[in-house]
Amino acid sequence: MINSFKPRCFLAVLFYTLGFVYGSMGKADSFRRKVSLELNPGLKPSSTTPPGVDLLHARAVGDNDTLHFLFCTVGAPGVLLVHTNSTQSSVTVNWPVFLSRNASGSLRVEPEDSVQYSSVLVFTRLLEYDDLNNTADPQTNESIFLESYNLQDFSWSDMNSTLNLTLNTVKICGRNKSYSFSNGSLCLQFSAFESEGREEAWPSLPHTANTSQLHVWLEGVMPRANQSRFVLELQTVNRAGFQTKIDVHRFIDDEYTPSIFQVSEWQSSPANSTSFVGGFSQWKPVAYRKKTPVLEDATPCKNSPPTSLDRRPPSALVSAYFTHNPIIHGINISFSVAGDPFYSSTHFLSWTLLMGMGTPPSDFFSPLVMAIMAIGLGTPLVLILVGGVYVCIRKKDPSSYEPIN
Ligand SMILES: *[C@@H]1O[C@H](CO)[C@@H](O)[C@H](O)[C@H]1NC(C)=O
Ligand SMILES: *[C@@H]1O[C@H](CO)[C@@H](O)[C@H](O)[C@H]1NC(C)=O
Ligand SMILES: *[C@@H]1O[C@H](CO)[C@@H](O)[C@H](O)[C@H]1NC(C)=O
Ligand SMILES: *[C@@H]1O[C@H](CO)[C@@H](O)[C@H](O)[C@H]1NC(C)=O
Ligand SMILES: *[C@@H]1O[C@H](CO)[C@@H](O)[C@H](O)[C@H]1NC(C)=O
Ligand SMILES: *[C@@H]1O[C@H](CO)[C@@H](O)[C@H](O)[C@H]1NC(C)=O
Ligand SMILES: *[C@@H]1O[C@H](CO)[C@@H](O)[C@H](O)[C@H]1NC(C)=O
Ligand SMILES: *[C@@H]1O[C@H](CO)[C@@H](O)[C@H](O)[C@H]1NC(C)=O
Ligand SMILES: *[C@@H]1O[C@H](CO)[C@@H](O)[C@H](O)[C@H]1NC(C)=O
Ligand SMILES: *[C@@H]1O[C@H](CO)[C@@H](O)[C@H](O)[C@H]1NC(C)=O
Ligand SMILES: *[C@@H]1O[C@H](CO)[C@@H](O)[C@H](O)[C@H]1NC(C)=O
Ligand SMILES: *[C@@H]1O[C@H](CO)[C@@H](O)[C@H](O)[C@H]1NC(C)=O
């Protein structure tokens, strides 16, 4: 009996230890949502939207809640996120009003009392400045900002030609009819996700079923100055009583995004509650100067602190959905650092942002780091175990201490 107990005891301890180590290192999230994409919900088949005016509805249904993402090019491009505690909630659009000058109240998520959280992220402006002293600091370049590109004045491509219902993605490209954009455009790719994962292309942000991703790139645009650099202005709209802040988290592993050891999170939460997390935008502070980048094509980006704004961003989503006085915050994302090549070196710049609800996904240790840690932690552990079991065998082995009687 004692002899058969020994290996079992050893294996149990070993499996328990390994289970504990892996359990605490990689918490696998099996949470899934059923995602379906619909273009221009509720629009009669006989009617069409004007060219370049589209509303994509991504419906992500969980066990007992639904996330609605609405990606829209009526006005400046933006995404409305609505979280409801029902699996039956739906989006209704009053199209004639939605497309009119005053879209107020024309977009609703029903039933209204199922709505737990809602916010809009709008890409409002593309700013360009002449970085004469090569400081990449737009603050010191106040005087040499060129006239900004207002994204609500851009004409955007139709979503129906790029909608991919297999990958749950859509791509739009926009341009201003000026000379600078004659061969170039500003593009956005929206992706919705059914489960946890990460894209292979850098920055390979980890995503979950509670997030969607916006990949933004500026390609082939003619810079208006010899040493042009760009800044992107973003604005968020939340219900009254919300506040926003940007947190930076650092980590020790850059395997998924080479040379980047931090992530920025712009979170919105109710001013008087610490437990409820609202929504977030998350990005790694890096942009790329080539479409298929190598490490040398990475360039840092910086964000300005969020400022409170009075005017609603020019997106139909905002005027149509937020009928009461919402609160508005804005940030600028400026690309590059002093000494890095100017936009004209490649005529390309890309950046990626994740937006979602709840707790932002965090970059967990990669398999390589986990293996190193397992060896580092595991070797002494195995030695202790082997030593312990050896002592245990020596003590319990009946032959080693026969009763003396
Ligand atoms: C969601 O539904 C599951 C069972 O279907 C239940 O266990 C869980 O508590 C529910 N969650 C919420 C937040 O109601
Ligand atoms: C827009 O329409 C709503 C009602 O439909 C009205 O209350 C509001 O004053 C209008 N806003 C503007 C700017 O005309
Ligand atoms: C959803 O939330 C509302 C409050 O926002 C609550 O009144 C309602 O009972 C909730 N419904 C479910 C199914 O949990
Ligand atoms: C560039 O540097 C010069 C000298 O250091 C300074 O006088 C000038 O104001 C700087 N210009 C800008 C736009 O920062
Ligand atoms: C393009 O943008 C520039 C800079 O904002 C502006 O001056 C120009 O009027 C715009 N052109 C068109 C056709 O929208
Ligand atoms: C997309 O919609 C436009 C009208 O809005 C239509 O002219 C075009 O043919 C459609 N394209 C595809 C690929 O369905
Ligand atoms: C969607 O993307 C997949 C993978 O790139 C591709 O095989 C498929 O043809 C695309 N579908 C459409 C409708 O473009
Ligand atoms: C756009 O491309 C055409 C043909 O390649 C070229 O002739 C023209 O100069 C380009 N325009 C700009 C602004 O680069
Ligand atoms: C996503 O949202 C659901 C429902 O609120 C929640 O149960 C789940 O834990 C969330 N997943 C992550 C990774 O935040
Ligand atoms: C760019 O530099 C060249 C000479 O270095 C100068 O002739 C030209 O005017 C400059 N262009 C702009 C837009 O500043
Ligand atoms: C939090 O603030 C909002 C508006 O500022 C208010 O309506 C709500 O009652 C407050 N909640 C608590 C728990 O104080
Ligand atoms: C972004 O930068 C421009 C130029 O400095 C400035 O006018 C604008 O107010 C900034 N926007 C935000 C939201 O900080």
Coordinates of C-alpha atoms and ligand atoms in Angstrom, one line a residue:
M1 CA 0.0 0.0 0.0
I2 CA 2.7 2.5 1.0
N3 CA 4.7 1.7 -2.1
S4 CA 1.8 2.5 -4.5
F5 CA 1.1 5.7 -2.6
K6 CA 4.5 7.3 -3.1
P7 CA 4.4 8.0 -6.9
R8 CA 0.8 9.1 -6.7
C9 CA 1.6 11.6 -3.9
F10 CA 4.5 12.9 -6.0
L11 CA 2.4 13.3 -9.2
A12 CA -0.4 15.0 -7.4
V13 CA 2.0 17.5 -5.9
L14 CA 3.7 18.1 -9.3
F15 CA 0.4 18.6 -11.2
Y16 CA -1.0 20.8 -8.5
T17 CA 2.2 22.9 -8.6
L18 CA 2.2 23.1 -12.4
G19 CA -1.5 23.9 -12.4
F20 CA -1.0 26.7 -10.0
V21 CA 1.9 28.2 -11.9
Y22 CA 0.1 28.1 -15.3
G23 CA -3.2 29.1 -13.8
S24 CA -1.7 32.2 -12.3
M25 CA 0.3 33.0 -15.5
G26 CA -2.1 32.7 -18.4
K27 CA -5.8 33.2 -17.6
A28 CA -7.5 31.9 -20.8
D29 CA -10.6 33.9 -21.6
S30 CA -13.1 31.7 -23.5
F31 CA -15.8 34.4 -23.5
R32 CA -17.4 34.6 -27.0
R33 CA -19.9 36.8 -28.6
K34 CA -22.0 36.2 -31.7
V35 CA -21.1 39.0 -34.1
S36 CA -23.2 40.1 -37.1
L37 CA -22.6 43.0 -39.4
E38 CA -25.4 45.0 -41.1
L39 CA -25.0 48.0 -43.4
N40 CA -27.5 50.8 -43.0
P41 CA -29.9 49.1 -40.7
G42 CA -33.5 49.8 -41.4
L43 CA -32.9 51.5 -44.7
K44 CA -35.6 50.5 -47.2
P45 CA -34.1 48.4 -50.0
S46 CA -35.5 50.8 -52.5
S47 CA -33.7 53.8 -51.1
T48 CA -30.0 54.4 -51.0
T49 CA -27.7 56.7 -49.0
P50 CA -25.8 59.4 -50.8
P51 CA -22.4 58.4 -52.0
G52 CA -19.9 58.0 -49.1
V53 CA -22.5 58.1 -46.4
D54 CA -22.9 54.8 -44.6
L55 CA -23.7 53.4 -41.2
L56 CA -22.4 50.0 -40.3
H57 CA -24.0 48.2 -37.3
A58 CA -21.9 45.4 -35.7
R59 CA -24.1 43.5 -33.2
A60 CA -22.2 41.4 -30.7
V61 CA -24.5 39.3 -28.6
G62 CA -23.2 37.7 -25.3
D63 CA -25.0 35.4 -22.8
N64 CA -27.2 38.0 -21.4
D65 CA -26.0 41.3 -22.9
T66 CA -25.3 43.0 -26.3
L67 CA -22.7 45.3 -27.5
H68 CA -23.6 47.5 -30.4
F69 CA -20.9 49.2 -32.5
L70 CA -22.0 51.7 -35.1
F71 CA -19.3 52.9 -37.5
C72 CA -20.5 55.9 -39.5
T73 CA -19.3 58.4 -42.1
V74 CA -22.1 60.9 -41.8
G75 CA -20.0 63.9 -40.8
A76 CA -16.5 63.1 -39.4
P77 CA -15.9 59.3 -39.1
G78 CA -16.8 57.8 -35.7
V79 CA -17.9 54.8 -33.7
L80 CA -20.8 54.7 -31.3
L81 CA -20.6 52.0 -28.6
V82 CA -23.7 51.0 -26.8
H83 CA -23.8 48.2 -24.1
T84 CA -27.2 46.8 -23.1
N85 CA -28.2 44.2 -20.6
S86 CA -30.5 42.4 -23.0
T87 CA -29.8 40.0 -25.9
Q88 CA -32.8 41.4 -27.7
S89 CA -31.9 45.1 -27.9
S90 CA -32.0 46.6 -31.4
V91 CA -31.0 49.8 -33.3
T92 CA -33.6 51.9 -34.9
V93 CA -32.7 54.7 -37.3
N94 CA -35.1 57.3 -38.7
W95 CA -33.2 57.7 -42.0
P96 CA -34.8 60.9 -43.4
V97 CA -34.0 62.7 -40.1
F98 CA -30.6 61.0 -39.7
L99 CA -29.5 62.3 -43.1
S100 CA -30.9 65.8 -42.5
R101 CA -29.0 68.7 -41.1
N102 CA -30.5 68.2 -37.7
A103 CA -30.3 64.5 -36.9
S104 CA -31.4 65.0 -33.3
G105 CA -33.0 61.9 -31.8
S106 CA -33.0 59.8 -35.0
L107 CA -30.8 57.0 -33.7
R108 CA -32.0 54.9 -30.8
V109 CA -31.1 51.7 -29.1
E110 CA -34.2 50.0 -27.8
P111 CA -35.4 49.1 -25.2
E112 CA -34.0 52.3 -23.8
D113 CA -33.8 51.1 -20.2
S114 CA -31.6 48.2 -21.2
V115 CA -28.7 50.6 -22.1
Q116 CA -25.9 50.4 -19.5
Y117 CA -23.3 52.5 -21.2
S118 CA -22.8 54.5 -24.4
S119 CA -20.1 56.6 -25.9
V120 CA -18.8 57.9 -29.2
L121 CA -15.3 58.2 -30.5
V122 CA -14.9 60.6 -33.4
F123 CA -11.9 61.3 -35.6
T124 CA -12.3 65.0 -36.0
R125 CA -9.2 66.5 -37.6
L126 CA -5.9 65.8 -39.3
L127 CA -3.4 68.5 -38.4
E128 CA -0.1 69.1 -40.3
Y129 CA 2.8 71.3 -39.2
D130 CA 6.2 72.2 -40.5
D131 CA 8.7 70.9 -38.0
L132 CA 11.4 73.4 -38.9
N133 CA 13.6 72.6 -35.9
N134 CA 13.0 68.9 -36.1
T135 CA 11.7 68.7 -32.6
A136 CA 8.5 66.7 -33.4
D137 CA 6.9 68.7 -30.6
P138 CA 3.7 70.3 -32.0
Q139 CA 3.4 72.5 -28.9
T140 CA 6.5 74.6 -29.9
N141 CA 5.3 74.7 -33.5
E142 CA 2.0 76.5 -32.8
S143 CA 2.8 79.2 -35.3
I144 CA 3.6 76.9 -38.2
F145 CA 0.5 74.7 -38.1
L146 CA -0.9 74.5 -41.6
E147 CA -4.7 74.8 -42.1
S148 CA -6.2 71.7 -40.6
Y149 CA -8.0 69.0 -42.6
N150 CA -11.5 68.8 -41.1
L151 CA -12.6 65.2 -41.6
Q152 CA -16.3 66.0 -41.8
D153 CA -15.4 67.7 -45.1
F154 CA -13.8 64.6 -46.6
S155 CA -15.6 62.4 -49.1
W156 CA -15.5 58.8 -48.0
S157 CA -15.6 55.6 -50.0
D158 CA -18.7 53.4 -49.8
M159 CA -18.6 50.6 -47.2
N160 CA -20.5 48.1 -49.4
S161 CA -17.5 47.3 -51.6
T162 CA -15.1 46.6 -48.6
L163 CA -17.5 44.9 -46.2
N164 CA -16.1 41.5 -45.3
L165 CA -18.7 39.5 -43.3
T166 CA -16.3 36.6 -42.8
L167 CA -13.6 38.7 -41.1
N168 CA -16.1 41.2 -39.7
T169 CA -14.2 44.1 -41.2
V170 CA -14.9 47.2 -43.3
K171 CA -12.5 49.7 -44.8
I172 CA -13.2 53.3 -45.8
C173 CA -10.9 55.8 -47.4
G174 CA -11.4 59.5 -47.5
R175 CA -9.9 62.5 -49.3
N176 CA -10.3 66.2 -49.5
K177 CA -10.4 67.4 -53.0
S178 CA -7.3 69.5 -52.6
Y179 CA -4.1 68.9 -54.5
S180 CA -2.4 67.2 -51.5
F181 CA -4.9 64.4 -51.6
S182 CA -5.0 63.9 -55.4
N183 CA -3.1 60.6 -55.1
G184 CA -3.5 59.9 -51.4
S185 CA -6.1 59.2 -48.8
L186 CA -6.8 58.8 -45.1
C187 CA -8.2 55.3 -44.5
L188 CA -9.8 53.6 -41.5
Q189 CA -10.4 49.9 -41.1
F190 CA -13.0 48.8 -38.5
S191 CA -12.8 45.2 -37.1
A192 CA -15.2 43.5 -34.7
F193 CA -14.2 40.4 -32.8
E194 CA -16.1 37.3 -31.6
S195 CA -13.4 36.2 -29.1
E196 CA -10.0 36.9 -27.7
G197 CA -7.0 37.1 -30.0
R198 CA -4.6 39.3 -31.7
E199 CA -3.7 40.4 -35.2
E200 CA -0.5 39.3 -36.7
A201 CA 0.3 42.7 -38.1
W202 CA 2.1 45.1 -35.7
P203 CA 1.2 46.5 -33.2
S204 CA -0.6 43.2 -32.6
L205 CA -2.9 44.6 -29.9
P206 CA -4.6 41.9 -27.9
H207 CA -8.4 42.1 -28.4
T208 CA -11.4 40.5 -26.7
A209 CA -15.0 40.0 -27.6
N210 CA -15.8 43.2 -25.8
T211 CA -13.7 45.4 -28.2
S212 CA -13.4 46.5 -31.7
Q213 CA -10.4 47.9 -33.5
L214 CA -9.7 50.9 -35.7
H215 CA -6.6 50.8 -37.9
V216 CA -5.9 54.3 -39.4
W217 CA -3.4 55.1 -42.1
L218 CA -2.4 58.1 -44.2
E219 CA -1.1 57.0 -47.6
G220 CA 0.3 58.9 -50.6
V221 CA -0.7 62.4 -49.3
M222 CA 1.4 65.3 -50.6
P223 CA 2.9 67.1 -47.6
R224 CA 2.3 70.9 -47.7
A225 CA 5.7 71.7 -46.2
N226 CA 9.2 70.4 -46.5
Q227 CA 9.4 69.0 -43.0
S228 CA 5.7 68.0 -42.4
R229 CA 4.6 65.9 -39.5
F230 CA 1.0 65.0 -38.6
V231 CA -1.3 65.0 -35.6
L232 CA -4.7 63.3 -35.3
E233 CA -7.4 64.8 -33.2
L234 CA -9.9 62.5 -31.5
Q235 CA -12.9 63.4 -29.4
T236 CA -15.1 61.3 -27.2
V237 CA -18.7 61.9 -26.2
N238 CA -20.2 60.5 -23.0
R239 CA -23.3 60.9 -21.0
A240 CA -23.2 63.7 -18.3
G241 CA -21.5 62.6 -15.1
F242 CA -18.6 60.8 -16.8
Q243 CA -15.0 61.7 -16.6
T244 CA -12.0 60.6 -18.6
K245 CA -8.4 60.0 -17.9
I246 CA -5.4 58.5 -19.6
D247 CA -3.3 55.8 -17.9
V248 CA -0.1 54.4 -19.1
H249 CA 0.8 50.8 -18.2
R250 CA 4.3 49.4 -18.6
F251 CA 5.3 45.8 -19.0
I252 CA 8.5 43.9 -19.5
D253 CA 7.7 42.0 -22.6
D254 CA 7.8 43.4 -26.1
E255 CA 7.6 40.2 -28.1
Y256 CA 4.3 41.1 -29.8
T257 CA 5.1 44.8 -30.5
P258 CA 8.9 45.0 -30.8
S259 CA 10.6 47.8 -28.8
I260 CA 7.3 48.9 -27.2
F261 CA 7.0 48.3 -23.5
Q262 CA 3.8 50.3 -22.7
V263 CA 0.2 50.8 -23.5
S264 CA -2.0 53.9 -23.1
E265 CA -5.6 53.7 -22.0
W266 CA -8.1 56.5 -22.3
Q267 CA -10.9 55.4 -19.9
S268 CA -14.3 56.9 -19.3
S269 CA -16.0 56.2 -16.0
P270 CA -18.8 57.9 -13.9
A271 CA -17.3 60.7 -11.8
N272 CA -18.8 59.4 -8.6
S273 CA -18.3 55.6 -8.9
T274 CA -15.0 53.7 -8.7
S275 CA -16.4 50.2 -9.2
F276 CA -18.2 50.7 -12.5
V277 CA -15.8 50.9 -15.5
G278 CA -17.3 52.4 -18.5
G279 CA -15.5 52.3 -21.9
F280 CA -12.0 52.8 -23.1
S281 CA -9.8 53.4 -26.0
Q282 CA -6.4 51.7 -25.9
W283 CA -3.3 52.0 -28.1
K284 CA 0.4 51.4 -28.0
P285 CA 2.5 54.5 -28.5
V286 CA 3.8 53.5 -31.9
A287 CA 3.1 54.3 -35.5
Y288 CA 4.6 52.7 -38.6
R289 CA 6.1 54.4 -41.7
K290 CA 5.6 51.5 -44.0
K291 CA 2.6 49.3 -44.9
T292 CA 4.6 46.1 -44.1
P293 CA 7.0 47.6 -41.5
V294 CA 10.3 46.3 -40.2
L295 CA 11.6 47.6 -36.8
E296 CA 13.2 50.7 -38.4
D297 CA 9.9 51.9 -39.7
A298 CA 8.4 52.2 -36.2
T299 CA 8.1 55.7 -34.9
P300 CA 6.7 56.7 -31.4
C301 CA 3.6 58.7 -30.9
K302 CA 2.5 60.9 -28.0
N303 CA -0.9 62.0 -26.8
S304 CA -1.8 65.3 -25.3
P305 CA -3.7 65.3 -22.0
P306 CA -7.5 65.1 -22.5
T307 CA -9.2 68.5 -22.5
S308 CA -12.8 69.2 -21.9
L309 CA -14.6 70.7 -25.0
D310 CA -17.8 72.6 -25.4
R311 CA -18.8 71.9 -29.0
R312 CA -20.1 68.5 -30.1
P313 CA -17.9 66.8 -32.7
P314 CA -19.4 67.0 -36.2
S315 CA -20.6 63.4 -36.4
A316 CA -24.3 62.5 -37.0
L317 CA -23.9 59.7 -34.4
V318 CA -23.4 62.4 -31.7
S319 CA -26.4 64.6 -32.7
A320 CA -28.6 61.6 -33.5
Y321 CA -28.0 59.6 -30.3
F322 CA -27.1 62.0 -27.6
T323 CA -30.2 64.2 -27.2
H324 CA -29.3 65.4 -23.7
N325 CA -26.2 67.5 -22.9
P326 CA -23.3 65.1 -23.2
I327 CA -19.8 65.7 -22.1
I328 CA -17.0 66.0 -24.6
H329 CA -13.3 65.4 -24.3
G330 CA -10.5 65.6 -26.9
I331 CA -6.9 64.6 -27.3
N332 CA -4.3 65.0 -30.0
I333 CA -2.1 62.1 -31.1
S334 CA 1.2 63.4 -32.5
F335 CA 3.4 61.1 -34.5
S336 CA 7.2 60.8 -34.5
V337 CA 10.1 62.1 -32.3
A338 CA 12.9 64.6 -32.9
G339 CA 15.3 63.3 -35.5
D340 CA 12.9 60.7 -37.0
P341 CA 12.3 60.9 -40.8
F342 CA 9.5 63.2 -41.9
Y343 CA 6.3 62.1 -43.5
S344 CA 7.8 62.7 -46.9
S345 CA 10.3 59.9 -46.4
T346 CA 7.8 57.2 -47.1
H347 CA 4.4 59.0 -47.6
F348 CA 2.9 56.5 -45.2
L349 CA 1.9 56.5 -41.6
S350 CA -0.3 54.0 -39.7
W351 CA -1.6 53.7 -36.2
T352 CA -4.0 51.4 -34.4
L353 CA -6.5 51.9 -31.6
L354 CA -8.8 49.5 -29.8
M355 CA -12.1 50.6 -28.3
G356 CA -14.4 48.7 -26.0
M357 CA -16.3 48.3 -22.8
G358 CA -15.2 47.1 -19.3
T359 CA -11.7 46.2 -18.4
P360 CA -9.1 46.8 -21.2
P361 CA -7.3 43.7 -22.4
S362 CA -3.7 43.5 -21.2
D363 CA -0.7 42.1 -22.9
F364 CA 0.1 38.9 -21.1
F365 CA 3.5 37.3 -21.0
S366 CA 4.4 35.7 -24.3
P367 CA 5.1 31.9 -24.4
L368 CA 8.8 32.7 -24.6
V369 CA 8.8 34.7 -21.4
M370 CA 6.5 32.2 -19.8
A371 CA 9.0 29.4 -20.7
I372 CA 11.9 31.4 -19.2
M373 CA 9.9 32.1 -16.1
A374 CA 8.8 28.4 -15.8
I375 CA 12.4 27.3 -16.0
G376 CA 13.6 30.0 -13.6
L377 CA 10.8 29.3 -11.1
G378 CA 10.4 25.6 -11.9
T379 CA 14.0 24.4 -11.5
P380 CA 14.3 25.3 -7.8
L381 CA 10.7 24.0 -7.3
V382 CA 11.6 20.6 -8.9
L383 CA 14.8 20.4 -6.7
I384 CA 12.8 21.1 -3.6
L385 CA 10.1 18.5 -4.7
V386 CA 12.7 15.8 -5.5
G387 CA 14.5 16.5 -2.2
G388 CA 11.2 16.4 -0.3
V389 CA 10.1 13.2 -2.0
Y390 CA 13.6 11.6 -1.4
V391 CA 13.4 12.4 2.3
C392 CA 9.8 11.2 2.3
I393 CA 10.8 7.8 0.7
R394 CA 13.7 7.4 3.0
K395 CA 11.5 8.0 6.0
K396 CA 8.6 5.9 5.0
D397 CA 10.5 3.0 3.4
P398 CA 9.7 0.2 5.8
S399 CA 13.1 -1.5 5.1
S400 CA 15.0 1.5 6.5
Y401 CA 13.4 1.4 9.9
E402 CA 12.0 -1.9 11.0
P403 CA 10.1 -1.9 14.3
I404 CA 12.6 -3.1 16.9
N405 CA 10.4 -5.7 18.6
Ligands
LIG1 C1 -25.8 35.7 -17.4 O1 -26.4 34.4 -17.6 C2 -25.7 33.4 -16.9 C3 -26.4 32.1 -17.2 O2 -27.0 32.1 -18.5 C4 -25.7 33.7 -15.4 O3 -24.9 32.7 -14.8 C5 -25.0 35.0 -15.2 O4 -25.1 35.3 -13.8 C6 -25.7 36.1 -16.0 N1 -24.9 37.3 -15.8 C7 -25.5 38.5 -15.5 C8 -24.6 39.6 -15.4 O5 -26.7 38.6 -15.4
LIG2 C1 -33.1 69.7 -33.8 O1 -34.3 69.1 -33.7 C2 -34.8 69.0 -32.3 C3 -36.1 68.3 -32.4 O2 -36.3 67.5 -33.5 C4 -34.9 70.4 -31.7 O3 -35.4 70.3 -30.4 C5 -33.6 71.1 -31.8 O4 -33.7 72.4 -31.3 C6 -33.1 71.1 -33.2 N1 -31.7 71.7 -33.2 C7 -31.3 72.6 -34.1 C8 -29.9 73.0 -34.0 O5 -32.1 73.0 -35.0
LIG3 C1 -31.3 46.1 -17.2 O1 -30.9 47.3 -16.5 C2 -32.0 48.1 -16.1 C3 -31.4 49.3 -15.4 O2 -30.5 49.9 -16.3 C4 -32.8 47.3 -15.1 O3 -33.9 48.1 -14.7 C5 -33.3 46.0 -15.8 O4 -34.0 45.2 -14.8 C6 -32.1 45.2 -16.3 N1 -32.6 44.1 -17.0 C7 -32.0 42.9 -16.9 C8 -32.6 41.8 -17.7 O5 -31.1 42.7 -16.1
LIG4 C1 13.9 77.0 -33.9 O1 15.1 77.2 -33.2 C2 15.5 78.6 -33.1 C3 16.8 78.7 -32.4 O2 16.9 77.7 -31.5 C4 14.4 79.4 -32.4 O3 14.8 80.8 -32.3 C5 13.1 79.3 -33.1 O4 12.1 79.9 -32.4 C6 12.7 77.8 -33.2 N1 11.5 77.7 -34.1 C7 10.5 76.9 -33.7 C8 9.4 77.0 -34.7 O5 10.5 76.2 -32.7
LIG5 C1 -9.2 70.7 -48.2 O1 -8.6 71.0 -46.9 C2 -8.0 72.3 -46.9 C3 -7.4 72.5 -45.6 O2 -8.3 72.4 -44.6 C4 -9.1 73.4 -47.2 O3 -8.4 74.7 -47.3 C5 -9.8 73.1 -48.5 O4 -10.8 74.0 -48.7 C6 -10.3 71.7 -48.5 N1 -10.8 71.4 -49.8 C7 -12.0 70.8 -50.1 C8 -12.4 70.7 -51.5 O5 -12.7 70.4 -49.2
LIG6 C1 -22.5 50.2 -53.3 O1 -23.6 51.1 -53.2 C2 -23.6 52.1 -54.3 C3 -24.7 53.0 -54.0 O2 -24.7 53.4 -52.7 C4 -23.8 51.3 -55.6 O3 -23.7 52.3 -56.6 C5 -22.6 50.3 -55.8 O4 -22.9 49.6 -56.9 C6 -22.6 49.4 -54.6 N1 -21.4 48.5 -54.7 C7 -21.5 47.3 -54.4 C8 -20.2 46.5 -54.6 O5 -22.5 46.7 -54.0
LIG7 C1 -12.9 38.3 -46.7 O1 -11.6 38.1 -46.3 C2 -11.2 36.7 -46.6 C3 -9.7 36.6 -46.0 O2 -8.9 37.7 -46.5 C4 -11.3 36.5 -48.0 O3 -10.9 35.1 -48.3 C5 -12.7 36.7 -48.5 O4 -12.8 36.5 -49.9 C6 -13.2 38.1 -48.1 N1 -14.6 38.2 -48.4 C7 -15.0 39.2 -49.1 C8 -16.5 39.2 -49.3 O5 -14.3 40.1 -49.5
LIG8 C1 -0.5 62.0 -58.9 O1 -0.1 60.9 -59.8 C2 0.0 61.4 -61.2 C3 0.2 60.2 -62.1 O2 1.0 59.3 -61.4 C4 1.1 62.5 -61.3 O3 1.1 62.9 -62.6 C5 0.7 63.6 -60.3 O4 1.8 64.5 -60.3 C6 0.5 63.1 -58.9 N1 0.1 64.2 -58.1 C7 0.6 64.4 -56.9 C8 0.1 65.5 -56.1 O5 1.5 63.7 -56.4
LIG9 C1 -16.8 40.9 -21.6 O1 -18.1 41.3 -21.2 C2 -18.8 40.3 -20.5 C3 -20.2 40.7 -20.2 O2 -20.1 42.0 -19.5 C4 -18.0 39.8 -19.3 O3 -18.7 38.8 -18.6 C5 -16.6 39.4 -19.7 O4 -15.9 39.1 -18.5 C6 -15.9 40.5 -20.5 N1 -14.7 40.0 -21.0 C7 -13.6 40.6 -20.8 C8 -12.4 40.0 -21.4 O5 -13.5 41.8 -20.3
LIG10 C1 11.3 73.3 -49.6 O1 12.7 73.5 -49.7 C2 13.2 74.1 -50.9 C3 14.7 74.2 -50.9 O2 15.2 73.6 -49.8 C4 12.5 75.4 -51.1 O3 12.9 76.0 -52.4 C5 11.0 75.2 -51.1 O4 10.3 76.5 -51.2 C6 10.5 74.6 -49.8 N1 9.1 74.3 -49.9 C7 8.3 74.6 -49.0 C8 6.9 74.2 -49.2 O5 8.6 75.1 -47.9
LIG11 C1 -23.6 60.2 -9.7 O1 -23.7 61.3 -10.4 C2 -24.8 61.4 -11.3 C3 -24.8 62.7 -12.1 O2 -23.7 63.4 -11.8 C4 -26.1 61.3 -10.4 O3 -27.2 61.3 -11.3 C5 -26.1 60.0 -9.6 O4 -27.2 60.0 -8.7 C6 -24.8 60.0 -8.8 N1 -24.8 58.7 -8.1 C7 -24.4 58.5 -6.9 C8 -24.4 57.1 -6.4 O5 -24.0 59.4 -6.2
LIG12 C1 -4.9 69.7 -31.1 O1 -3.9 70.6 -31.5 C2 -4.4 71.8 -32.2 C3 -3.2 72.5 -32.6 O2 -2.3 72.7 -31.6 C4 -5.2 72.6 -31.2 O3 -5.7 73.7 -31.9 C5 -6.3 71.7 -30.7 O4 -7.1 72.4 -29.7 C6 -5.8 70.4 -30.1 N1 -6.9 69.6 -29.7 C7 -7.1 69.0 -28.5 C8 -8.3 68.2 -28.3 O5 -6.2 69.2 -27.6

